[in-house]
Every structure is written in C-alpha cells, then in structure tokens.
Short mmCIF file of N, CA and C in Angstrom, two decimals:
data_model
loop_
_atom_site.label_atom_id
_atom_site.label_comp_id
_atom_site.label_asym_id
_atom_site.label_seq_id
_atom_site.Cartn_x
_atom_site.Cartn_y
_atom_site.Cartn_z
N MET A 1 0.85 -1.18 0.00
CA MET A 1 0.00 0.00 0.00
C MET A 1 0.89 1.24 0.00
N ALA A 2 0.67 2.12 -0.94
CA ALA A 2 1.44 3.36 -1.02
C ALA A 2 0.93 4.32 0.05
N LEU A 3 1.87 5.04 0.65
CA LEU A 3 1.49 5.99 1.70
C LEU A 3 1.16 7.34 1.08
N THR A 4 -0.05 7.45 0.55
CA THR A 4 -0.52 8.73 0.04
C THR A 4 -0.99 9.55 1.23
N GLY A 5 -1.33 10.79 0.99
CA GLY A 5 -1.81 11.65 2.07
C GLY A 5 -3.03 11.07 2.78
N ALA A 6 -3.98 10.56 2.00
CA ALA A 6 -5.19 10.00 2.58
C ALA A 6 -4.88 8.75 3.41
N ASN A 7 -4.02 7.88 2.87
CA ASN A 7 -3.66 6.66 3.60
C ASN A 7 -2.90 7.00 4.88
N LEU A 8 -2.02 7.97 4.80
CA LEU A 8 -1.25 8.38 5.97
C LEU A 8 -2.16 8.95 7.05
N ARG A 9 -3.13 9.77 6.65
CA ARG A 9 -4.08 10.33 7.62
C ARG A 9 -4.90 9.21 8.27
N ARG A 10 -5.37 8.27 7.45
CA ARG A 10 -6.17 7.16 7.98
C ARG A 10 -5.35 6.32 8.93
N LEU A 11 -4.12 6.01 8.55
CA LEU A 11 -3.22 5.22 9.39
C LEU A 11 -2.95 5.94 10.71
N THR A 12 -2.67 7.22 10.64
CA THR A 12 -2.41 8.00 11.84
C THR A 12 -3.62 8.02 12.75
N THR A 13 -4.79 8.26 12.17
CA THR A 13 -6.01 8.33 12.97
C THR A 13 -6.36 7.00 13.62
N THR A 14 -6.25 5.92 12.86
CA THR A 14 -6.66 4.62 13.40
C THR A 14 -5.60 3.97 14.28
N GLU A 15 -4.33 4.20 13.96
CA GLU A 15 -3.26 3.51 14.70
C GLU A 15 -2.64 4.35 15.82
N LEU A 16 -2.47 5.62 15.62
CA LEU A 16 -1.78 6.43 16.63
C LEU A 16 -2.69 7.27 17.49
N LEU A 17 -3.79 7.77 16.92
CA LEU A 17 -4.62 8.71 17.65
C LEU A 17 -5.96 8.15 18.10
N SER A 18 -6.16 6.86 17.98
CA SER A 18 -7.42 6.27 18.45
C SER A 18 -7.43 6.26 19.98
N THR A 19 -8.60 6.28 20.56
CA THR A 19 -8.74 6.31 22.01
C THR A 19 -8.06 5.12 22.66
N SER A 20 -8.24 3.94 22.10
CA SER A 20 -7.63 2.75 22.69
C SER A 20 -6.10 2.82 22.63
N ARG A 21 -5.56 3.33 21.53
CA ARG A 21 -4.10 3.43 21.40
C ARG A 21 -3.54 4.48 22.36
N ILE A 22 -4.22 5.60 22.49
CA ILE A 22 -3.78 6.64 23.42
C ILE A 22 -3.80 6.10 24.85
N ASN A 23 -4.85 5.37 25.22
CA ASN A 23 -4.90 4.77 26.55
C ASN A 23 -3.80 3.71 26.73
N GLN A 24 -3.55 2.95 25.67
CA GLN A 24 -2.53 1.91 25.72
C GLN A 24 -1.14 2.51 25.93
N LEU A 25 -0.90 3.69 25.41
CA LEU A 25 0.41 4.33 25.49
C LEU A 25 0.55 5.28 26.67
N SER A 26 -0.43 5.31 27.55
CA SER A 26 -0.37 6.23 28.70
C SER A 26 0.80 5.90 29.63
N ALA A 27 1.18 4.64 29.70
CA ALA A 27 2.31 4.25 30.55
C ALA A 27 3.61 4.92 30.08
N ILE A 28 3.77 5.07 28.78
CA ILE A 28 4.96 5.72 28.24
C ILE A 28 4.99 7.18 28.66
N ARG A 29 3.86 7.85 28.53
CA ARG A 29 3.80 9.26 28.94
C ARG A 29 4.09 9.41 30.43
N SER A 30 3.53 8.52 31.23
CA SER A 30 3.78 8.58 32.67
C SER A 30 5.25 8.33 32.99
N GLU A 31 5.84 7.36 32.31
CA GLU A 31 7.25 7.04 32.52
C GLU A 31 8.15 8.23 32.16
N GLU A 32 7.84 8.89 31.05
CA GLU A 32 8.64 10.05 30.63
C GLU A 32 8.47 11.22 31.61
N LEU A 33 7.27 11.41 32.10
CA LEU A 33 7.05 12.46 33.09
C LEU A 33 7.83 12.17 34.36
N LEU A 34 7.84 10.92 34.78
CA LEU A 34 8.61 10.51 35.96
C LEU A 34 10.11 10.75 35.74
N CYS A 35 10.60 10.45 34.54
CA CYS A 35 12.02 10.70 34.22
C CYS A 35 12.34 12.19 34.33
N VAL A 36 11.44 13.04 33.86
CA VAL A 36 11.67 14.49 33.93
C VAL A 36 11.67 14.97 35.37
N VAL A 37 10.73 14.48 36.16
CA VAL A 37 10.68 14.88 37.57
C VAL A 37 11.95 14.44 38.29
N ARG A 38 12.40 13.21 38.03
CA ARG A 38 13.65 12.73 38.62
C ARG A 38 14.84 13.59 38.21
N SER A 39 14.91 13.88 36.92
CA SER A 39 15.99 14.70 36.39
C SER A 39 15.97 16.10 36.99
N MET A 40 14.79 16.67 37.12
CA MET A 40 14.67 18.01 37.72
C MET A 40 15.09 17.97 39.19
N PHE A 41 14.71 16.92 39.87
CA PHE A 41 15.06 16.79 41.29
C PHE A 41 16.58 16.71 41.45
N HIS A 42 17.23 15.86 40.63
CA HIS A 42 18.69 15.73 40.70
C HIS A 42 19.39 17.01 40.26
N GLY A 43 18.85 17.66 39.23
CA GLY A 43 19.43 18.91 38.77
C GLY A 43 19.33 20.01 39.80
N ALA A 44 18.20 20.08 40.46
CA ALA A 44 18.01 21.09 41.50
C ALA A 44 18.89 20.80 42.70
N ALA A 45 19.07 19.53 43.02
CA ALA A 45 19.89 19.16 44.18
C ALA A 45 21.37 19.46 43.93
N SER A 46 21.84 19.20 42.70
CA SER A 46 23.26 19.39 42.43
C SER A 46 23.60 20.80 41.95
N LEU A 47 22.76 21.37 41.11
CA LEU A 47 23.06 22.68 40.53
C LEU A 47 22.30 23.83 41.20
N GLY A 48 21.21 23.49 41.81
CA GLY A 48 20.38 24.53 42.41
C GLY A 48 19.40 25.14 41.43
N GLU A 49 19.50 24.77 40.17
CA GLU A 49 18.57 25.29 39.16
C GLU A 49 18.34 24.23 38.08
N VAL A 50 17.23 24.38 37.38
CA VAL A 50 16.85 23.43 36.34
C VAL A 50 16.41 24.22 35.12
N GLU A 51 16.87 23.80 33.94
CA GLU A 51 16.44 24.44 32.71
C GLU A 51 15.18 23.73 32.22
N LEU A 52 14.05 24.35 32.46
CA LEU A 52 12.76 23.73 32.20
C LEU A 52 12.49 23.52 30.71
N ASN A 53 12.90 24.47 29.87
CA ASN A 53 12.66 24.32 28.42
C ASN A 53 13.27 23.04 27.89
N THR A 54 14.51 22.78 28.25
CA THR A 54 15.20 21.58 27.79
C THR A 54 14.50 20.33 28.30
N GLN A 55 14.13 20.34 29.56
CA GLN A 55 13.46 19.18 30.16
C GLN A 55 12.14 18.87 29.45
N ILE A 56 11.35 19.89 29.18
CA ILE A 56 10.05 19.67 28.53
C ILE A 56 10.25 19.22 27.09
N PHE A 57 11.22 19.82 26.39
CA PHE A 57 11.53 19.42 25.02
C PHE A 57 11.92 17.95 24.98
N GLU A 58 12.84 17.54 25.86
CA GLU A 58 13.28 16.15 25.89
C GLU A 58 12.14 15.20 26.24
N MET A 59 11.30 15.60 27.19
CA MET A 59 10.18 14.75 27.58
C MET A 59 9.22 14.55 26.41
N ALA A 60 8.88 15.63 25.71
CA ALA A 60 7.94 15.53 24.59
C ALA A 60 8.50 14.65 23.47
N TRP A 61 9.77 14.88 23.11
CA TRP A 61 10.38 14.08 22.06
C TRP A 61 10.52 12.62 22.48
N ASN A 62 10.96 12.38 23.71
CA ASN A 62 11.12 11.00 24.17
C ASN A 62 9.79 10.26 24.17
N ALA A 63 8.73 10.91 24.63
CA ALA A 63 7.42 10.27 24.65
C ALA A 63 6.97 9.94 23.23
N LEU A 64 7.09 10.91 22.34
CA LEU A 64 6.68 10.70 20.95
C LEU A 64 7.51 9.59 20.29
N LEU A 65 8.82 9.67 20.44
CA LEU A 65 9.70 8.70 19.78
C LEU A 65 9.56 7.30 20.38
N LYS A 66 9.31 7.24 21.68
CA LYS A 66 9.13 5.93 22.30
C LYS A 66 7.81 5.29 21.84
N MET A 67 6.78 6.12 21.65
CA MET A 67 5.50 5.60 21.16
C MET A 67 5.62 5.11 19.72
N VAL A 68 6.35 5.85 18.90
CA VAL A 68 6.44 5.51 17.49
C VAL A 68 7.55 4.51 17.20
N MET A 69 8.74 4.71 17.80
CA MET A 69 9.90 3.88 17.47
C MET A 69 10.34 2.95 18.58
N GLY A 70 9.78 3.13 19.78
CA GLY A 70 10.12 2.26 20.89
C GLY A 70 11.42 2.59 21.58
N LYS A 71 11.98 3.79 21.32
CA LYS A 71 13.26 4.17 21.92
C LYS A 71 13.22 5.60 22.42
N ARG A 72 14.09 5.86 23.40
CA ARG A 72 14.33 7.22 23.87
C ARG A 72 15.55 7.76 23.12
N TYR A 73 15.50 9.01 22.72
CA TYR A 73 16.61 9.59 21.98
C TYR A 73 17.20 10.81 22.67
N TYR A 74 16.69 11.19 23.82
CA TYR A 74 17.19 12.35 24.55
C TYR A 74 17.37 11.98 26.01
N GLY A 75 18.28 12.68 26.68
CA GLY A 75 18.50 12.48 28.11
C GLY A 75 19.67 11.56 28.40
N GLU A 76 20.03 11.48 29.68
CA GLU A 76 21.20 10.69 30.06
C GLU A 76 20.88 9.23 30.33
N ASP A 77 19.67 8.90 30.67
CA ASP A 77 19.35 7.53 31.09
C ASP A 77 18.86 6.66 29.93
N MET A 78 19.64 6.66 28.84
CA MET A 78 19.32 5.81 27.70
C MET A 78 20.12 4.52 27.79
N LEU A 79 19.68 3.51 27.07
CA LEU A 79 20.42 2.26 27.03
C LEU A 79 21.74 2.50 26.29
N GLU A 80 22.77 1.80 26.72
CA GLU A 80 24.11 1.98 26.15
C GLU A 80 24.13 1.79 24.63
N ARG A 81 23.42 0.77 24.14
CA ARG A 81 23.45 0.48 22.70
C ARG A 81 22.72 1.52 21.88
N ASP A 82 21.85 2.32 22.51
CA ASP A 82 21.06 3.31 21.79
C ASP A 82 21.72 4.68 21.74
N VAL A 83 22.82 4.87 22.45
CA VAL A 83 23.44 6.19 22.55
C VAL A 83 23.91 6.68 21.18
N GLU A 84 24.55 5.83 20.40
CA GLU A 84 25.06 6.25 19.09
C GLU A 84 23.92 6.54 18.13
N VAL A 85 22.88 5.71 18.14
CA VAL A 85 21.72 5.93 17.28
C VAL A 85 21.03 7.23 17.67
N ALA A 86 20.92 7.48 18.96
CA ALA A 86 20.29 8.71 19.44
C ALA A 86 21.11 9.93 19.01
N LYS A 87 22.43 9.79 19.07
CA LYS A 87 23.30 10.90 18.65
C LYS A 87 23.08 11.20 17.16
N GLN A 88 23.01 10.14 16.35
CA GLN A 88 22.76 10.32 14.91
C GLN A 88 21.41 10.99 14.68
N PHE A 89 20.39 10.53 15.42
CA PHE A 89 19.06 11.11 15.26
C PHE A 89 19.08 12.60 15.60
N ARG A 90 19.70 12.95 16.72
CA ARG A 90 19.74 14.36 17.13
C ARG A 90 20.48 15.22 16.12
N GLU A 91 21.57 14.68 15.56
CA GLU A 91 22.31 15.42 14.53
C GLU A 91 21.45 15.63 13.29
N MET A 92 20.75 14.58 12.86
CA MET A 92 19.90 14.71 11.68
C MET A 92 18.74 15.64 11.93
N TYR A 93 18.18 15.59 13.14
CA TYR A 93 17.09 16.50 13.49
C TYR A 93 17.59 17.94 13.44
N GLY A 94 18.76 18.19 14.02
CA GLY A 94 19.34 19.54 14.01
C GLY A 94 19.61 20.02 12.59
N GLU A 95 20.16 19.13 11.76
CA GLU A 95 20.43 19.48 10.37
C GLU A 95 19.12 19.76 9.62
N GLY A 96 18.11 18.96 9.89
CA GLY A 96 16.81 19.16 9.25
C GLY A 96 16.20 20.49 9.64
N MET A 97 16.29 20.84 10.92
CA MET A 97 15.76 22.13 11.37
C MET A 97 16.55 23.28 10.74
N GLU A 98 17.85 23.11 10.63
CA GLU A 98 18.69 24.14 10.00
C GLU A 98 18.27 24.34 8.53
N LEU A 99 18.04 23.25 7.82
CA LEU A 99 17.61 23.34 6.43
C LEU A 99 16.20 23.92 6.31
N LEU A 100 15.35 23.59 7.25
CA LEU A 100 13.99 24.12 7.25
C LEU A 100 13.99 25.63 7.41
N LEU A 101 14.91 26.12 8.24
CA LEU A 101 14.97 27.55 8.53
C LEU A 101 15.89 28.33 7.59
N ALA A 102 16.64 27.61 6.74
CA ALA A 102 17.58 28.27 5.82
C ALA A 102 16.83 29.10 4.79
N PHE A 103 17.42 30.22 4.43
CA PHE A 103 16.83 31.06 3.38
C PHE A 103 16.99 30.34 2.05
N ASN A 104 15.88 30.15 1.39
CA ASN A 104 15.89 29.50 0.08
C ASN A 104 15.13 30.40 -0.88
N PRO A 105 15.83 31.01 -1.85
CA PRO A 105 15.16 31.91 -2.80
C PRO A 105 13.98 31.26 -3.52
N ARG A 106 14.03 29.95 -3.68
CA ARG A 106 12.95 29.23 -4.37
C ARG A 106 11.61 29.41 -3.64
N ASN A 107 11.65 29.56 -2.31
CA ASN A 107 10.42 29.76 -1.55
C ASN A 107 9.72 31.07 -1.91
N PHE A 108 10.49 32.06 -2.31
CA PHE A 108 9.94 33.37 -2.61
C PHE A 108 9.80 33.61 -4.11
N PHE A 109 10.65 32.96 -4.89
CA PHE A 109 10.65 33.13 -6.34
C PHE A 109 10.69 31.74 -7.00
N PRO A 110 9.55 31.07 -7.08
CA PRO A 110 9.53 29.70 -7.61
C PRO A 110 10.15 29.55 -8.99
N ALA A 111 10.12 30.60 -9.78
CA ALA A 111 10.67 30.52 -11.13
C ALA A 111 12.20 30.33 -11.09
N LEU A 112 12.84 30.70 -9.98
CA LEU A 112 14.29 30.55 -9.86
C LEU A 112 14.67 29.20 -9.27
N GLY A 113 13.71 28.36 -8.99
CA GLY A 113 13.96 27.08 -8.33
C GLY A 113 14.92 26.17 -9.05
N TRP A 114 14.92 26.21 -10.34
CA TRP A 114 15.79 25.33 -11.12
C TRP A 114 17.26 25.69 -10.94
N MET A 115 17.54 26.91 -10.44
CA MET A 115 18.93 27.35 -10.31
C MET A 115 19.58 26.89 -9.00
N ASP A 116 18.82 26.68 -7.95
CA ASP A 116 19.34 26.31 -6.63
C ASP A 116 20.52 27.23 -6.26
N LEU A 117 20.19 28.51 -6.18
CA LEU A 117 21.21 29.55 -6.00
C LEU A 117 22.09 29.37 -4.77
N ARG A 118 21.53 28.94 -3.67
CA ARG A 118 22.31 28.81 -2.44
C ARG A 118 22.65 27.36 -2.09
N GLY A 119 22.30 26.43 -2.96
CA GLY A 119 22.61 25.02 -2.72
C GLY A 119 21.72 24.36 -1.69
N VAL A 120 20.63 25.02 -1.31
CA VAL A 120 19.74 24.48 -0.29
C VAL A 120 19.05 23.22 -0.77
N GLU A 121 18.59 23.23 -2.02
CA GLU A 121 17.89 22.06 -2.55
C GLU A 121 18.81 20.84 -2.57
N ARG A 122 20.06 21.03 -2.95
CA ARG A 122 21.03 19.93 -2.97
C ARG A 122 21.25 19.39 -1.56
N ARG A 123 21.37 20.29 -0.57
CA ARG A 123 21.55 19.87 0.82
C ARG A 123 20.32 19.15 1.35
N ILE A 124 19.14 19.62 0.95
CA ILE A 124 17.89 18.97 1.37
C ILE A 124 17.85 17.55 0.81
N GLU A 125 18.22 17.38 -0.44
CA GLU A 125 18.20 16.05 -1.06
C GLU A 125 19.19 15.11 -0.37
N LYS A 126 20.39 15.59 -0.05
CA LYS A 126 21.36 14.77 0.68
C LYS A 126 20.82 14.38 2.04
N HIS A 127 20.17 15.34 2.71
CA HIS A 127 19.61 15.07 4.03
C HIS A 127 18.48 14.05 3.94
N ARG A 128 17.65 14.16 2.90
CA ARG A 128 16.55 13.21 2.71
C ARG A 128 17.08 11.79 2.54
N VAL A 129 18.13 11.65 1.74
CA VAL A 129 18.72 10.33 1.52
C VAL A 129 19.27 9.77 2.83
N LYS A 130 19.95 10.62 3.61
CA LYS A 130 20.50 10.18 4.89
C LYS A 130 19.38 9.76 5.85
N MET A 131 18.31 10.56 5.89
CA MET A 131 17.17 10.22 6.76
C MET A 131 16.50 8.92 6.31
N ASP A 132 16.37 8.73 5.00
CA ASP A 132 15.77 7.50 4.48
C ASP A 132 16.58 6.28 4.91
N ARG A 133 17.90 6.38 4.81
CA ARG A 133 18.76 5.26 5.23
C ARG A 133 18.61 4.99 6.72
N PHE A 134 18.60 6.05 7.51
CA PHE A 134 18.46 5.93 8.95
C PHE A 134 17.14 5.27 9.32
N MET A 135 16.05 5.74 8.72
CA MET A 135 14.73 5.18 9.01
C MET A 135 14.62 3.74 8.52
N ALA A 136 15.21 3.43 7.38
CA ALA A 136 15.20 2.05 6.88
C ALA A 136 15.91 1.13 7.86
N LYS A 137 17.02 1.60 8.41
CA LYS A 137 17.76 0.81 9.40
C LYS A 137 16.91 0.57 10.65
N LEU A 138 16.21 1.61 11.11
CA LEU A 138 15.34 1.45 12.28
C LEU A 138 14.19 0.50 11.99
N LEU A 139 13.59 0.61 10.80
CA LEU A 139 12.51 -0.30 10.44
C LEU A 139 12.98 -1.74 10.38
N GLU A 140 14.15 -1.95 9.82
CA GLU A 140 14.70 -3.31 9.75
C GLU A 140 14.95 -3.86 11.15
N GLU A 141 15.43 -3.01 12.04
CA GLU A 141 15.65 -3.43 13.43
C GLU A 141 14.33 -3.82 14.10
N GLN A 142 13.28 -3.03 13.85
CA GLN A 142 11.96 -3.35 14.40
C GLN A 142 11.44 -4.67 13.84
N ARG A 143 11.64 -4.90 12.55
CA ARG A 143 11.20 -6.15 11.93
C ARG A 143 11.92 -7.34 12.54
N ARG A 144 13.23 -7.18 12.77
CA ARG A 144 14.02 -8.25 13.40
C ARG A 144 13.49 -8.56 14.80
N LYS A 145 13.21 -7.51 15.56
CA LYS A 145 12.67 -7.71 16.91
C LYS A 145 11.34 -8.46 16.86
N MET A 146 10.48 -8.07 15.93
CA MET A 146 9.18 -8.72 15.81
C MET A 146 9.33 -10.18 15.42
N ARG A 147 10.28 -10.50 14.53
CA ARG A 147 10.50 -11.89 14.14
C ARG A 147 11.00 -12.71 15.32
N MET A 148 11.87 -12.11 16.13
CA MET A 148 12.41 -12.84 17.29
C MET A 148 11.36 -13.07 18.35
N GLU A 149 10.37 -12.17 18.46
CA GLU A 149 9.31 -12.32 19.46
C GLU A 149 8.32 -13.41 19.09
N ARG A 150 8.25 -13.77 17.82
CA ARG A 150 7.30 -14.80 17.37
C ARG A 150 7.71 -16.15 17.77
#
C-alpha cells in the first residue's frame, strides 16, 4: 500500500490517535514524566537550578519517539546500545531544522527554483537520503525484533 496523504491520515487516525491506542500508550507518557521529575530533582539538588525548556523538550520528544519507534533519543538515562543511534538522530534532526529555517530563494521566487542559488535544494536532497537510510535501518531493526518475538 502506497502511503498517500489519505492513507497516511487514515493510518495515523486509526493507529496512533485512536482512544484505545492513546490509553494503551499512557504508561509511556507517565514514565517520561517521571524521568523528567527525577531529572529536575537531581538537577536542582546538584546545581540549584533546572532548565525547564530543555526538560520539557526532551520529555515531549522521548514520549513521541518511544511511542512511534520504541526508543528514547534524549537524556542521560538511555540504554548503552542506543546512545550512538540517538546521537545520529539528534544530529539529523538539528540538520533538518537548519535546512527548514535556511533562506531558500525558491520559496519566494519559484521561477528561480531550477537554479538552486544557495545550494539548499542539494543539501535537502542529501539530508533526505541520509534520513531515508536511517529510518530504513530502524525499520529493519523493528522487523528483526518482531521476528524474534514470534
């Protein structure tokens, strides 16, 4: 089945945002909230202050990524084998955000798009290929886990 916009919306609605699925994943949200509270407690005890923006950002991303991919990608209490993968993910996320925010003349003057004046389109394509490889590797890992559980 090709993932068209309609199929993706249907899949998201039925698999990720259904009431039963949200209730099923409540343990993950609770676990991530507990991790943030623990981290804030330790940070306040040792440093006397806590950076709340970072904590909330990490909690939101960890909850989302754990629900979708089954892994945490932010924070210190990750599994040893996941540290390198998490580092790669964070680097790609940062690069993606940088490309998203980069000035691209094509956004303002579509007729100039074929020129790729600042090389943004070329960088976006390289990033897309890298993300595709990364996601394919994660999907293969998930498939392996599912086969082993059977």
